[in-house]
Tab-separated table of C-alpha atoms in Angstrom:
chain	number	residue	atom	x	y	z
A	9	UNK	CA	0.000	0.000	0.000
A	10	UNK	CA	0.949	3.554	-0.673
A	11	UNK	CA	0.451	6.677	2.026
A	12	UNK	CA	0.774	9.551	-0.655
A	13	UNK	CA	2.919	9.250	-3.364
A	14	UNK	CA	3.636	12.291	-4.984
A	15	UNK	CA	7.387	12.233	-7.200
A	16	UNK	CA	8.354	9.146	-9.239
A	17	UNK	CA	12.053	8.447	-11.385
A	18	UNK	CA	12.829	6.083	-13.278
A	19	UNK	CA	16.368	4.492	-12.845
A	20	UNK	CA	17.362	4.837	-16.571
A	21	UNK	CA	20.595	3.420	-15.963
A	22	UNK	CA	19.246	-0.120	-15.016
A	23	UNK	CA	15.840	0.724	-16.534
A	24	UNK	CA	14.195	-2.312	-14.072
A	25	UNK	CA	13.312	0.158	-10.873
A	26	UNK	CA	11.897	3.617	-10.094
A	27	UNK	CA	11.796	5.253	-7.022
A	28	UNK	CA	9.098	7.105	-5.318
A	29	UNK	CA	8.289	9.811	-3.303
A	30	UNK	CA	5.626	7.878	-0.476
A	31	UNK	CA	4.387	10.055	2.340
A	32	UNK	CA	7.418	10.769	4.364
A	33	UNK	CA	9.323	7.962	3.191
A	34	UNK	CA	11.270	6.759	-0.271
A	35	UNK	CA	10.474	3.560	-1.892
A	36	UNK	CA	11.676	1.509	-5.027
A	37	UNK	CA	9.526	-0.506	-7.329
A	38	UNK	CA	11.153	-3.014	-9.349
A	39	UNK	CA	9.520	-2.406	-12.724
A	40	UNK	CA	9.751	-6.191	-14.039
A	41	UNK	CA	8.333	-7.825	-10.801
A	42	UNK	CA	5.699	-4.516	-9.167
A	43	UNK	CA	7.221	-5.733	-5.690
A	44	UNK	CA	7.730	-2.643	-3.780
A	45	UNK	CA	10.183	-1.958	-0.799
A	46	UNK	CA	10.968	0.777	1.312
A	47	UNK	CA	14.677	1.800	0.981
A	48	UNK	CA	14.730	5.351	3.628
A	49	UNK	CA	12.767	7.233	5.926
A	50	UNK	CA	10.417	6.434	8.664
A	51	UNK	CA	8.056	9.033	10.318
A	52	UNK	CA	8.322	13.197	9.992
A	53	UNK	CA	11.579	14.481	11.070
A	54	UNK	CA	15.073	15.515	9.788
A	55	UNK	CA	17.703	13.451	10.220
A	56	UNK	CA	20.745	11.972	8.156
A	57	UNK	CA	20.943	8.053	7.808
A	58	UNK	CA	21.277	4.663	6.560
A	59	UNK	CA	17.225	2.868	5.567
A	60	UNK	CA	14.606	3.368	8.163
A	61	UNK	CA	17.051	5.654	10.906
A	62	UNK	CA	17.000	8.554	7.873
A	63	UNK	CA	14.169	10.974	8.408
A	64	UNK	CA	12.707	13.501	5.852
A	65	UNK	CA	9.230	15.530	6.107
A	66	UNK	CA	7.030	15.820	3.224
A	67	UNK	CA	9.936	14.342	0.479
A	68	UNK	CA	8.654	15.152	-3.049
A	69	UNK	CA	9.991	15.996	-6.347
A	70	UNK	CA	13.104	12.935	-7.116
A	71	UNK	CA	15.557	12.461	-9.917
A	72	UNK	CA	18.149	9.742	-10.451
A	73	UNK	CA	21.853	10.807	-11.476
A	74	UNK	CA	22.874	9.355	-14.583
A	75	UNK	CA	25.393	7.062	-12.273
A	76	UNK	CA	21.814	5.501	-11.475
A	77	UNK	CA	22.984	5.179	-7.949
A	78	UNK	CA	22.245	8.534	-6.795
A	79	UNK	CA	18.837	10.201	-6.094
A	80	UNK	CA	18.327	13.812	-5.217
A	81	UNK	CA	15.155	14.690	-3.399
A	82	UNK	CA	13.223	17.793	-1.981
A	83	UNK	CA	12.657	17.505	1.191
A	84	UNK	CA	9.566	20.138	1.312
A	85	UNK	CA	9.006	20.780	5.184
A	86	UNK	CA	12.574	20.210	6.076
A	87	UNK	CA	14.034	23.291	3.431
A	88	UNK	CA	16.583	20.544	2.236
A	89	UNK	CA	18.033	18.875	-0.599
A	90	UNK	CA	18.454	15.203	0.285
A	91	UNK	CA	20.452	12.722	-1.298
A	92	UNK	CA	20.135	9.022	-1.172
A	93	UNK	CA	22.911	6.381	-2.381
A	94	UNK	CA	20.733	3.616	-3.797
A	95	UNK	CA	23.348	0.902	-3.092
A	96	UNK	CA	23.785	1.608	0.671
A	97	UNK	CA	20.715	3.297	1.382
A	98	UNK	CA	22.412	6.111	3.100
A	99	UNK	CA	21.058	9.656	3.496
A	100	UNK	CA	22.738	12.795	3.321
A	101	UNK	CA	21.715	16.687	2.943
A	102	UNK	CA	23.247	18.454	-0.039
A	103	UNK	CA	22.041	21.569	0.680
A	104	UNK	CA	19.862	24.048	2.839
A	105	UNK	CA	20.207	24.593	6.862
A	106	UNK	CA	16.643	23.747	7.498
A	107	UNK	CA	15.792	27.711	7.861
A	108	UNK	CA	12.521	28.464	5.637
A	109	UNK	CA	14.281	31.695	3.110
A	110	UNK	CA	15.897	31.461	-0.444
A	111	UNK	CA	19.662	33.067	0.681
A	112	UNK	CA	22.080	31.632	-1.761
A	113	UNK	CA	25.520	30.140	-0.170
A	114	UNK	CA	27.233	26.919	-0.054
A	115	UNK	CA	26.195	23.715	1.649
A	116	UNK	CA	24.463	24.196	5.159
A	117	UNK	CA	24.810	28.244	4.549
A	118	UNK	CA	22.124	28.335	1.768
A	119	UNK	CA	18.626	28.205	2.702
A	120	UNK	CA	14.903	27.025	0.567
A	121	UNK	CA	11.987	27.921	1.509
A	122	UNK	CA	9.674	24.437	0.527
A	123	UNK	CA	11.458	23.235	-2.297
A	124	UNK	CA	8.929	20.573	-4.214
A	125	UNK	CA	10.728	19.699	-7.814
A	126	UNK	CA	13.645	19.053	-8.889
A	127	UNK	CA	15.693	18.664	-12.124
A	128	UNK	CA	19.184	17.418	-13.228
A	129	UNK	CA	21.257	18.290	-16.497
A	130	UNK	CA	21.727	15.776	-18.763
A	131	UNK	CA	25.644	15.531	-17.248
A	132	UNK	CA	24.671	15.160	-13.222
A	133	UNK	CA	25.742	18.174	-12.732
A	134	UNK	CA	23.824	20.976	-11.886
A	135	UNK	CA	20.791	20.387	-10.487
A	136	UNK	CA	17.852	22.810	-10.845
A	137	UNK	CA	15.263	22.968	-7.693
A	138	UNK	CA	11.622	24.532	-7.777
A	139	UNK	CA	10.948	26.790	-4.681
A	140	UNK	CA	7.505	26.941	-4.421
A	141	UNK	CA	6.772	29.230	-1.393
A	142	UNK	CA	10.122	31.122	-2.133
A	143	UNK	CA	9.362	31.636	-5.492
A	144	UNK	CA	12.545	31.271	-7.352
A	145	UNK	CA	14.405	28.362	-9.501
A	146	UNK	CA	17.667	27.896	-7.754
A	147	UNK	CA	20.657	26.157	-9.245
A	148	UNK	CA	22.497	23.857	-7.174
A	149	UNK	CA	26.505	23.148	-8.617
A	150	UNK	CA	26.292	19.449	-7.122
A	151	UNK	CA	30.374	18.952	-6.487
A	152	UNK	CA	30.424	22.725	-4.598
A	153	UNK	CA	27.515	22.376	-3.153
A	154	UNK	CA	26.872	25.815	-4.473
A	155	UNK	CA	23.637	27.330	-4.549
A	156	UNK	CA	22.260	30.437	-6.595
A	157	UNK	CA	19.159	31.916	-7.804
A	158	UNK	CA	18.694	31.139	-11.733
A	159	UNK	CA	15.372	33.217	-11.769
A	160	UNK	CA	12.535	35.043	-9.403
A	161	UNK	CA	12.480	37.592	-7.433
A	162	UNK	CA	11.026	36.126	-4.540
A	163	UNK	CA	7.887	38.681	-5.117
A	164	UNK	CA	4.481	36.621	-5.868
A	165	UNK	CA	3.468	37.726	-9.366
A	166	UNK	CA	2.829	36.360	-13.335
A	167	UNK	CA	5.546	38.628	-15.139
A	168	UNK	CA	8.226	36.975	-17.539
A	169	UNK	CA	10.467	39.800	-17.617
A	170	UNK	CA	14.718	40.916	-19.770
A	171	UNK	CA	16.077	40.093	-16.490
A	172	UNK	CA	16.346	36.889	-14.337
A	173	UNK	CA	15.402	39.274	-11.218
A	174	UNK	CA	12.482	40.378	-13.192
A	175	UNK	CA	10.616	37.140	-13.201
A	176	UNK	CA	7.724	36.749	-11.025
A	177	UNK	CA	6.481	33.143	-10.019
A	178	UNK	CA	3.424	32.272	-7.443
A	179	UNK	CA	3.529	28.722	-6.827
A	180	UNK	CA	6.785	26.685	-9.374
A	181	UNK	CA	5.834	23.409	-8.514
A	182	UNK	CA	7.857	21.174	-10.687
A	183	UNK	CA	10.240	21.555	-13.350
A	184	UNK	CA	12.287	19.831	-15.776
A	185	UNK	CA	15.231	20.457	-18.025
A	186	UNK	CA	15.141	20.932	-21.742
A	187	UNK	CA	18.345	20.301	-23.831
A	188	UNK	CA	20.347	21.733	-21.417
A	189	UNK	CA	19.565	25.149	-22.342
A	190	UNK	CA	15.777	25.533	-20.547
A	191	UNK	CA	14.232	24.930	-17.590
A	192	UNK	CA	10.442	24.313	-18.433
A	193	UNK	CA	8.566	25.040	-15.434
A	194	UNK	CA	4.867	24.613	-13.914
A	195	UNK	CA	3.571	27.556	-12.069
A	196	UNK	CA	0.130	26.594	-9.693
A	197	UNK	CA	-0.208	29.483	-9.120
A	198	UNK	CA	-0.435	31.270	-12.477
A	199	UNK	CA	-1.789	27.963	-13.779
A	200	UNK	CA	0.885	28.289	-16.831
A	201	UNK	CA	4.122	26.403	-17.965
A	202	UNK	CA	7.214	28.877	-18.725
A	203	UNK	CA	11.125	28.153	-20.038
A	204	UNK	CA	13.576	29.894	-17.991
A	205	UNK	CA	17.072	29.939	-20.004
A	206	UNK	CA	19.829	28.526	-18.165
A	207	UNK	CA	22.336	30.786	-19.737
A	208	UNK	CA	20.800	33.941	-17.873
A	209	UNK	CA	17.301	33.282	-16.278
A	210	UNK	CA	14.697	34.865	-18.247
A	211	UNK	CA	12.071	33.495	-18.514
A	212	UNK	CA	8.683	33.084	-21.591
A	213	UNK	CA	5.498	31.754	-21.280
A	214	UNK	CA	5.287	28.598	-23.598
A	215	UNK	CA	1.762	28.118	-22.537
A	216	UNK	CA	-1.306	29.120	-20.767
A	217	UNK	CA	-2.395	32.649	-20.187
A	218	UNK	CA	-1.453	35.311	-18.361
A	219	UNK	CA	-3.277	35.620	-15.205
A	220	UNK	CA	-4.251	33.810	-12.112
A	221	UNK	CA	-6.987	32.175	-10.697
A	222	UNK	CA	-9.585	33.988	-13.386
A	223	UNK	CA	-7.841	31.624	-15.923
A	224	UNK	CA	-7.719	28.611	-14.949
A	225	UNK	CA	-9.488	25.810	-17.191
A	226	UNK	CA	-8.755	22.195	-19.313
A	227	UNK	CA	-8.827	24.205	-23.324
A	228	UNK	CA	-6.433	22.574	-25.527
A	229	UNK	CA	-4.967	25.342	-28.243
A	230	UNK	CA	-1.992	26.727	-28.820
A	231	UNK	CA	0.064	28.518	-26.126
A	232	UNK	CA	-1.714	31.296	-24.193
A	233	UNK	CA	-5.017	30.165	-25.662
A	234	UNK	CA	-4.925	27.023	-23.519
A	235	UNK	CA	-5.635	26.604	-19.762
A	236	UNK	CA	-4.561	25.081	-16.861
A	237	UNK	CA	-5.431	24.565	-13.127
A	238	UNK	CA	-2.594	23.893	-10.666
A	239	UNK	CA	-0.076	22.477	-13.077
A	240	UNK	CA	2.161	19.907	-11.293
A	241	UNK	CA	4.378	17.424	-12.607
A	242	UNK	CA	6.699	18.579	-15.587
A	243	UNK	CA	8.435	15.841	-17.747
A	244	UNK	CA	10.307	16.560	-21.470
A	245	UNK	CA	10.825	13.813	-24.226
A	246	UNK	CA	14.065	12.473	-25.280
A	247	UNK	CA	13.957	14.183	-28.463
A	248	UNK	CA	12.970	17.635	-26.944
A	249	UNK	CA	9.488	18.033	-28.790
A	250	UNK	CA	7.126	17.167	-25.966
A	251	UNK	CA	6.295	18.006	-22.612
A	252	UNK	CA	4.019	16.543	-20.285
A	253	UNK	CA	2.119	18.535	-17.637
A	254	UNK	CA	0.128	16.699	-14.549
A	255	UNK	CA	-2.730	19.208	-14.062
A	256	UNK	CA	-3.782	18.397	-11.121
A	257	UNK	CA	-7.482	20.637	-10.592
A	258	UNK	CA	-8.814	20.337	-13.553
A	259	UNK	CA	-12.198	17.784	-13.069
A	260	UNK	CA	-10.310	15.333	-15.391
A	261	UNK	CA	-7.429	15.333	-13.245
A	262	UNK	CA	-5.600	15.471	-17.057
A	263	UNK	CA	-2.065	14.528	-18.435
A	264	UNK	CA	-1.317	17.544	-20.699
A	265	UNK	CA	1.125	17.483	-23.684
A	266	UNK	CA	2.377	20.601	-25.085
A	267	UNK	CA	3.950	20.113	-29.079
A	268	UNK	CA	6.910	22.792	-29.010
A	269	UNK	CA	7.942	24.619	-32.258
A	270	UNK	CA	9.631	22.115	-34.269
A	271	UNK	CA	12.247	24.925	-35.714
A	272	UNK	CA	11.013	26.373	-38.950
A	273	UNK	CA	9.138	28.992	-40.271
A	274	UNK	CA	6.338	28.223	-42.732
A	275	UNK	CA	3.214	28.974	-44.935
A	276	UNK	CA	2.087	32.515	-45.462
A	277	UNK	CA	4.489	34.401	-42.614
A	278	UNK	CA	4.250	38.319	-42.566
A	279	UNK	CA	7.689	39.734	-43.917
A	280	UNK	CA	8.572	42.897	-42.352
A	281	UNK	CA	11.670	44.796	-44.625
A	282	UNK	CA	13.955	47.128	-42.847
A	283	UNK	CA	14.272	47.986	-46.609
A	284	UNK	CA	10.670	48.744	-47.657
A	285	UNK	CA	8.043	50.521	-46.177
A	286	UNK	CA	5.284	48.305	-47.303
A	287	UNK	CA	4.728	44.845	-46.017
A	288	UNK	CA	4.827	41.933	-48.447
A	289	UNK	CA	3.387	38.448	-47.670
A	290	UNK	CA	4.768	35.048	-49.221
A	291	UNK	CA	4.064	31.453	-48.957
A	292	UNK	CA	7.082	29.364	-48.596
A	293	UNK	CA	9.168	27.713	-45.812
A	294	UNK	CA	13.049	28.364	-44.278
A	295	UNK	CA	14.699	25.378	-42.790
A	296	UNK	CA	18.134	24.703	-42.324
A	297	UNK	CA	21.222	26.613	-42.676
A	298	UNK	CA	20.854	28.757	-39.545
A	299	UNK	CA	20.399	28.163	-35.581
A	300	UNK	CA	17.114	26.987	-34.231
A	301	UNK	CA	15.375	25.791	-31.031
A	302	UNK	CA	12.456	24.031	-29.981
A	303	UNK	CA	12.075	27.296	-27.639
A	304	UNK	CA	14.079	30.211	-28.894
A	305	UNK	CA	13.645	32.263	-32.012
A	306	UNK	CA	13.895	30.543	-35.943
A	307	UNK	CA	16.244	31.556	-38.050
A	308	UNK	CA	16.879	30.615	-41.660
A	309	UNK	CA	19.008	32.214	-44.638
A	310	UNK	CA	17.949	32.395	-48.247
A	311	UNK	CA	17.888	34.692	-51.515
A	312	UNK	CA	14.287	35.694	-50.163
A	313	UNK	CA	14.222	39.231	-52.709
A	314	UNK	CA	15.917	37.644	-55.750
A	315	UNK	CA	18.838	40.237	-55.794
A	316	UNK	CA	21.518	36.779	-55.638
A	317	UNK	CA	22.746	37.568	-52.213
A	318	UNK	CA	21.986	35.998	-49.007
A	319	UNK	CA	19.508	37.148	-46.632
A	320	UNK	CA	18.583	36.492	-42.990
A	321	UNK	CA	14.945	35.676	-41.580
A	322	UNK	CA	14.547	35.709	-38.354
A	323	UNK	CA	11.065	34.276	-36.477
A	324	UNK	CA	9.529	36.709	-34.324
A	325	UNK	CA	8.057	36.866	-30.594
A	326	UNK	CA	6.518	38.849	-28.613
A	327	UNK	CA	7.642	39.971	-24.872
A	328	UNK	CA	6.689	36.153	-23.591
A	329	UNK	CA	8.222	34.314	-26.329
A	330	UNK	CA	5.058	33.246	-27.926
A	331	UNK	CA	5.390	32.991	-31.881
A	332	UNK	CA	3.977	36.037	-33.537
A	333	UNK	CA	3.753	34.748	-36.806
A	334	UNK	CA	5.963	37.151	-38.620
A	335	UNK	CA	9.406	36.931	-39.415
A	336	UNK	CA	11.796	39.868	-40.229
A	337	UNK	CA	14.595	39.957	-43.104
A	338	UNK	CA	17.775	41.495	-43.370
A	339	UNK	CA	18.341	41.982	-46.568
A	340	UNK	CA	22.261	41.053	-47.595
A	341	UNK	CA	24.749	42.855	-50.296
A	342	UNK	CA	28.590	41.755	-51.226
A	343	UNK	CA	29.643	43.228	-47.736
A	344	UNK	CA	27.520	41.288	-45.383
A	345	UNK	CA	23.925	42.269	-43.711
């Protein structure tokens, strides 16, 4: 039986076992047989350990380093960031002093303030932790046992903003990473999913609108034209094209996937010419031969005007990254754009 299992990872290195988050204890689940055992944690409390002397309080988001021995957890009620060695079943606390705040700092010096998800890159190490009554995405450097704040201000609020210290969360529940480059993250409080860039922590609405609880619903269109009520669990594909959203207050209780741009710019885009006053329409598509992301902006090159030389297109977005369905051209000559 199960008390109240809330965060579940799959042990991709073995691929036969998955451990979950149960009530105030971890458990593992081998995948081939369903038997289920209870590898740390007893009752509510804080303390360090080895099986059933370990103590955590409210564990819930988990992830599994790609060593598939080692499982970070957020330990909500204890401010921590737990980690469990599968083999030995020992417990140890990677960061946070217990002390409900969001200071940044090293080790036992930095402080959360109920952390609930958590994230690793793709290399093990950095891991990325949702503060959900803090308000920020912190960034943990796992060997320094560094902490910092990636993005959020602390301040309750639904604003994507140029700045990391601009962005405005409620209630980031979960999160998880995309290519290594975004953090896609569910809000339950703005009932929305953002990307926050890992290179500098601004953050864009992918989808869901902007608002709070006057916008909360189960429409499926495309991104702010759909809803969501308390968004929860966050999960990406392998291939970067999909992510899945638990939405956990809508009346269907619903699994949510969310098809991200697939990197090209097509069928009957607005041109806007730095050249030309007018604006000219065309039907045609750009792929290839430029940079492109299944979050950031498109861009292509071609001989769009005819004159032989090169030009750039570039996909445009308005101030929460949503696609605007224009593209803009810089027209190139013998000497460059």
């Amino acid at each position: 039986r199960f008390n109240m299992p809330k965060g579940i990872a799959v042990n991709r290195m073995w691929g036969s076992t998955a451990l979950i988050t149960d009530g105030d204890v971890i458990r593992e689940i081998d995948l081939t047989t369903a038997k289920v055992t209870t590898v740390a944690g007893s009752w509510a409390a804080f303390k360090d350990g080895v099986k059933t002397d370990a103590k955590f309080n409210n564990p819930h988001g988990i992830v599994i380093a790609p060593d598939g021995e080692t499982a970070y957890i957020a330990d909500v009620y204890n401010n921590r960031i737990r980690v469990l060695l599968t083999s030995t079943q020992t417990v140890s606390t990677l960061a946070g002093s217990g002390t409900a705040s969001s200071d940044d700092g090293t080790g036992s010096s930095a402080t959360f303030n109920n952390p609930t998800g958590v994230a690793l890159s793709s290399d093990g190490a950095t891991l990325y932790v949702a503060e959900m009554i803090g308000r920020k995405i912190r960034k943990i450097v796992v060997n320094a046992q560094a902490v910092t704040t990636l993005s959020g201000s602390g301040e309750p609020g639904d604003i994507d903003s140029g700045t990391s210290t601009g962005v405005k969360f409620i209630n980031p529940m979960d999160l998880a990473v995309h290519g290594d480059t975004h953090v896609i993250v569910a809000d339950t409080g703005t009932h929305d999913i953002r990307a926050v860039k890992i290179s500098d922590g601004k953050a864009f609405r992918i989808s869901g609108p902007r608002g709070t609880s006057d916008k909360t619903g189960n429409v499926d269109l495309t991104g702010n034209g759909a809803n969501f009520s308390r968004p929860r669990g966050t999960a990406v594909s392998p291939d970067g094209k999909y992510v899945y959203i638990c939405d956990y207050d809508n009346r269907d209780r619903a699994v949510r996937k969310i098809e991200l741009c697939s990197g090209f710019v097509s069928a009957n885009v607005e041109i806007r010419s730095s050249r030309r006053s007018s604006v000219v329409n065309f039907d045609f598509t750009v792929t290839g031969g430029g940079e492109h992301d299944h979050l950031g902006s498109h861009v292509g090159s071609g001989d769009i005007n005819g004159d032989g030389y090169m030009d750039l297109l570039m996909g445009a977005r308005d101030q929460g990254g949503n696609d605007l369905g224009q593209a803009y051209v810089l027209f190139g000559k013998a000497s460059g754009w």
